[in-house]
């Protein structure tokens, strides 16, 4: 889904998003909703002071170093959707809320 959105977003820059969505069996309206949600999250992160105010892609570059790392994206989504499912104990040991040990898969 991330790769589809990124490709749709590139097509949007040239005004070709409708054709791209149709050729790739995507819903253009769904892609627009995702784009709107992305912009809303960026605005909220700016309001909270996590991101600098204003600025374009150059200002966002330091915050996008892992934007193509699907492993990091999956971990962030998991942490957001399942808060408090893991807790760090020491530097490299993880346990569940019931103190059962967990091993983190080393995949990227």
Backbone as CSV, one residue per row, in Angstrom:
resi,resn,N_x,N_y,N_z,CA_x,CA_y,CA_z,C_x,C_y,C_z
1,UNK,0.829,-1.189,0.000,0.000,0.000,0.000,0.875,1.254,0.000
2,UNK,1.968,1.211,0.775,2.856,2.376,0.816,3.469,2.638,-0.548
3,UNK,3.919,1.583,-1.208,4.509,1.752,-2.542,3.472,2.282,-3.536
4,UNK,2.231,1.797,-3.437,1.168,2.274,-4.321,0.895,3.756,-4.066
5,UNK,0.836,4.140,-2.784,0.597,5.552,-2.465,1.737,6.428,-2.981
6,UNK,2.967,5.995,-2.756,4.112,6.798,-3.211,4.104,6.974,-4.726
7,UNK,3.788,5.910,-5.461,3.728,6.009,-6.927,2.570,6.922,-7.343
8,UNK,1.422,6.802,-6.683,0.284,7.669,-6.973,0.649,9.129,-6.691
9,UNK,1.365,9.362,-5.590,1.760,10.712,-5.218,2.690,11.324,-6.267
10,UNK,3.610,10.505,-6.801,4.485,11.007,-7.874,3.666,11.342,-9.116
11,UNK,2.672,10.510,-9.436,1.811,10.786,-10.590,0.997,12.053,-10.353
12,UNK,0.614,12.291,-9.107,-0.171,13.479,-8.757,0.619,14.757,-9.039
13,UNK,1.928,14.708,-8.866,2.765,15.887,-9.104,2.678,16.361,-10.551
14,UNK,2.384,15.445,-11.472,2.283,15.813,-12.888,0.835,15.862,-13.348
15,UNK,-0.108,15.686,-12.426,-1.519,15.726,-12.773,-2.032,14.442,-13.406
16,UNK,-1.276,13.366,-13.287,-1.641,12.103,-13.935,-2.183,11.080,-12.953
17,UNK,-2.666,11.527,-11.794,-3.096,10.580,-10.770,-4.327,9.778,-11.173
18,UNK,-5.261,10.362,-11.923,-6.469,9.629,-12.327,-6.116,8.453,-13.234
19,UNK,-5.292,8.723,-14.226,-4.877,7.661,-15.140,-4.065,6.602,-14.428
20,UNK,-3.184,7.040,-13.530,-2.375,6.085,-12.772,-3.267,5.174,-11.937
21,UNK,-4.236,5.760,-11.249,-5.128,4.969,-10.396,-5.912,3.966,-11.241
22,UNK,-6.400,4.397,-12.373,-7.184,3.503,-13.223,-6.325,2.366,-13.766
23,UNK,-5.127,2.678,-14.250,-4.236,1.645,-14.801,-3.816,0.625,-13.755
24,UNK,-3.746,1.050,-12.492,-3.261,0.172,-11.432,-4.373,-0.319,-10.507
25,UNK,-5.620,-0.188,-10.969,-6.779,-0.690,-10.223,-6.838,-0.135,-8.790
26,UNK,-6.539,1.158,-8.674,-6.611,1.843,-7.385,-7.785,2.802,-7.394
27,UNK,-8.305,3.090,-6.243,-9.360,4.089,-6.117,-8.695,5.445,-5.911
28,UNK,-8.882,6.345,-6.874,-8.284,7.673,-6.751,-8.823,8.383,-5.519
29,UNK,-10.109,8.218,-5.222,-10.679,8.876,-4.047,-10.064,8.332,-2.760
30,UNK,-9.774,7.035,-2.708,-9.107,6.466,-1.522,-7.696,7.021,-1.374
31,UNK,-6.997,7.171,-2.497,-5.645,7.737,-2.453,-5.709,9.193,-1.973
32,UNK,-6.751,9.937,-2.374,-6.901,11.311,-1.919,-7.187,11.357,-0.421
33,UNK,-7.969,10.410,0.075,-8.243,10.349,1.521,-6.954,10.073,2.278
34,UNK,-6.154,9.122,1.789,-4.870,8.812,2.429,-3.969,10.038,2.410
35,UNK,-3.946,10.742,1.277,-3.123,11.949,1.158,-3.583,13.011,2.155
36,UNK,-4.891,13.176,2.296,-5.422,14.144,3.253,-5.062,13.771,4.685
37,UNK,-5.127,12.485,5.007,-4.757,12.035,6.350,-3.282,12.298,6.607
38,UNK,-2.457,12.058,5.599,-1.016,12.312,5.735,-0.761,13.793,6.023
39,UNK,-1.439,14.664,5.285,-1.273,16.104,5.501,-1.771,16.510,6.893
40,UNK,-2.860,15.894,7.341,-3.385,16.197,8.672,-2.399,15.780,9.755
41,UNK,-1.787,14.622,9.605,-0.790,14.159,10.585,0.406,15.095,10.604
42,UNK,0.850,15.523,9.421,1.987,16.452,9.348,1.641,17.764,10.052
43,UNK,0.430,18.282,9.822,0.015,19.525,10.495,0.015,19.349,12.011
44,UNK,-0.508,18.230,12.491,-0.559,18.000,13.930,0.840,17.859,14.529
45,UNK,1.741,17.198,13.815,3.112,17.070,14.303,3.793,18.430,14.365
46,UNK,3.444,19.327,13.456,3.982,20.693,13.507,3.408,21.457,14.693
47,UNK,2.115,21.313,14.925,1.472,21.986,16.062,2.098,21.511,17.372
48,UNK,2.400,20.226,17.455,2.990,19.663,18.674,4.480,19.970,18.819
49,UNK,5.090,20.543,17.763,6.497,20.883,17.829,7.431,19.744,17.469
50,UNK,6.889,18.637,16.986,7.727,17.503,16.586,8.419,17.812,15.266
51,UNK,7.707,18.497,14.363,8.270,18.921,13.082,8.390,20.436,13.070
52,UNK,9.361,20.955,12.325,9.497,22.405,12.252,8.327,23.025,11.497
53,UNK,7.940,24.256,11.844,6.837,24.894,11.138,7.201,25.218,9.697
54,UNK,6.218,25.086,8.800,6.422,25.423,7.393,7.491,24.582,6.737
55,UNK,8.016,25.100,5.657,9.081,24.392,4.949,8.523,23.323,4.035
56,UNK,9.304,22.976,3.050,8.898,21.960,2.089,9.622,20.651,2.327
57,UNK,9.893,19.963,1.241,10.530,18.650,1.311,11.929,18.735,1.926
58,UNK,12.645,19.817,1.655,13.998,19.965,2.200,13.981,20.048,3.725
59,UNK,12.981,20.741,4.268,12.872,20.866,5.724,12.474,19.540,6.363
60,UNK,11.780,18.686,5.610,11.317,17.398,6.131,12.362,16.298,5.978
61,UNK,13.378,16.513,5.153,14.356,15.467,4.845,14.966,14.801,6.079
62,UNK,15.394,15.553,7.111,15.980,14.893,8.278,14.996,13.967,9.008
63,UNK,13.706,14.214,8.830,12.691,13.413,9.516,12.215,12.244,8.663
64,UNK,12.705,12.153,7.432,12.285,11.106,6.511,13.370,10.076,6.224
65,UNK,14.390,10.004,7.044,15.493,9.083,6.749,15.034,7.628,6.736
66,UNK,13.963,7.289,7.439,13.465,5.913,7.454,12.139,5.772,6.720
67,UNK,11.786,6.739,5.882,10.487,6.699,5.222,10.354,5.557,4.224
68,UNK,11.456,5.008,3.752,11.407,3.873,2.829,11.740,2.557,3.523
69,UNK,11.997,2.593,4.809,12.343,1.393,5.574,11.055,0.756,6.102
70,UNK,10.576,-0.266,5.392,9.296,-0.871,5.759,9.334,-1.499,7.147
71,UNK,10.495,-1.974,7.589,10.605,-2.532,8.930,10.316,-1.488,9.999
72,UNK,10.856,-0.297,9.830,10.614,0.792,10.785,9.151,1.222,10.727
73,UNK,8.609,1.324,9.520,7.215,1.727,9.369,6.288,0.720,10.052
74,UNK,6.555,-0.570,9.851,5.743,-1.609,10.494,5.851,-1.520,12.016
75,UNK,7.052,-1.276,12.521,7.243,-1.181,13.968,6.489,0.015,14.544
76,UNK,6.525,1.139,13.838,5.818,2.333,14.306,4.308,2.098,14.298
77,UNK,3.802,1.485,13.227,2.375,1.187,13.168,1.969,0.220,14.273
78,UNK,2.785,-0.794,14.502,2.494,-1.757,15.560,2.479,-1.060,16.921
79,UNK,3.447,-0.215,17.164,3.518,0.497,18.443,2.314,1.415,18.614
80,UNK,1.868,2.034,17.520,0.720,2.921,17.604,-0.592,2.180,17.759
81,UNK,-0.700,1.026,17.118,-1.947,0.275,17.170,-2.051,-0.627,18.397
82,UNK,-0.910,-1.019,18.932,-0.886,-1.914,20.098,-0.025,-1.310,21.197
83,UNK,-0.419,-0.165,21.760,0.425,0.463,22.775,0.572,-0.435,23.999
84,UNK,1.715,-0.358,24.608,2.034,-1.098,25.832,2.030,-2.606,25.625
85,UNK,2.220,-3.077,24.382,2.290,-4.519,24.184,3.686,-5.042,24.500
86,UNK,4.675,-4.181,24.447,6.043,-4.533,24.807,6.633,-3.446,25.697
87,UNK,7.575,-3.854,26.496,8.304,-2.890,27.321,9.777,-3.245,27.258
88,UNK,10.634,-2.275,27.129,12.066,-2.529,27.071,12.595,-2.808,28.467
89,UNK,13.340,-3.870,28.594,14.012,-4.212,29.841,15.484,-4.367,29.493
90,UNK,16.292,-3.491,30.031,17.703,-3.430,29.702,17.831,-3.003,28.251
91,UNK,18.968,-3.117,27.683,19.170,-2.546,26.373,18.583,-3.374,25.235
92,UNK,18.680,-4.684,25.291,18.227,-5.473,24.152,17.256,-6.585,24.529
93,UNK,16.634,-6.492,25.675,15.675,-7.506,26.082,14.287,-6.893,26.117
94,UNK,13.328,-7.628,25.584,11.948,-7.165,25.566,11.070,-8.193,26.253
95,UNK,10.032,-7.710,26.909,9.076,-8.592,27.566,7.672,-8.087,27.276
96,UNK,6.691,-8.996,27.371,5.298,-8.599,27.223,4.836,-7.982,28.529
97,UNK,3.581,-7.505,28.540,3.047,-6.931,29.776,2.997,-7.954,30.897
98,UNK,2.940,-9.226,30.543,2.904,-10.280,31.568,4.305,-10.821,31.865
99,UNK,5.332,-10.055,31.445,6.735,-10.358,31.722,7.250,-11.611,31.011
100,UNK,6.609,-12.001,29.920,7.132,-13.116,29.132,8.181,-12.579,28.177
101,UNK,9.331,-13.254,28.026,10.385,-12.750,27.145,9.972,-12.808,25.677
102,UNK,10.443,-11.818,24.924,10.159,-11.723,23.497,11.465,-11.517,22.763
103,UNK,11.632,-12.217,21.638,12.799,-12.008,20.784,12.344,-11.211,19.570
104,UNK,13.086,-10.167,19.228,12.769,-9.330,18.095,13.416,-9.925,16.856
105,UNK,12.622,-10.081,15.791,13.155,-10.650,14.559,14.141,-9.674,13.932
106,UNK,15.302,-10.142,13.473,16.342,-9.230,12.971,16.117,-8.741,11.549
107,UNK,14.981,-9.033,10.929,14.765,-8.619,9.538,14.706,-7.105,9.423
108,UNK,15.097,-6.583,8.259,15.059,-5.128,8.053,13.665,-4.595,7.886
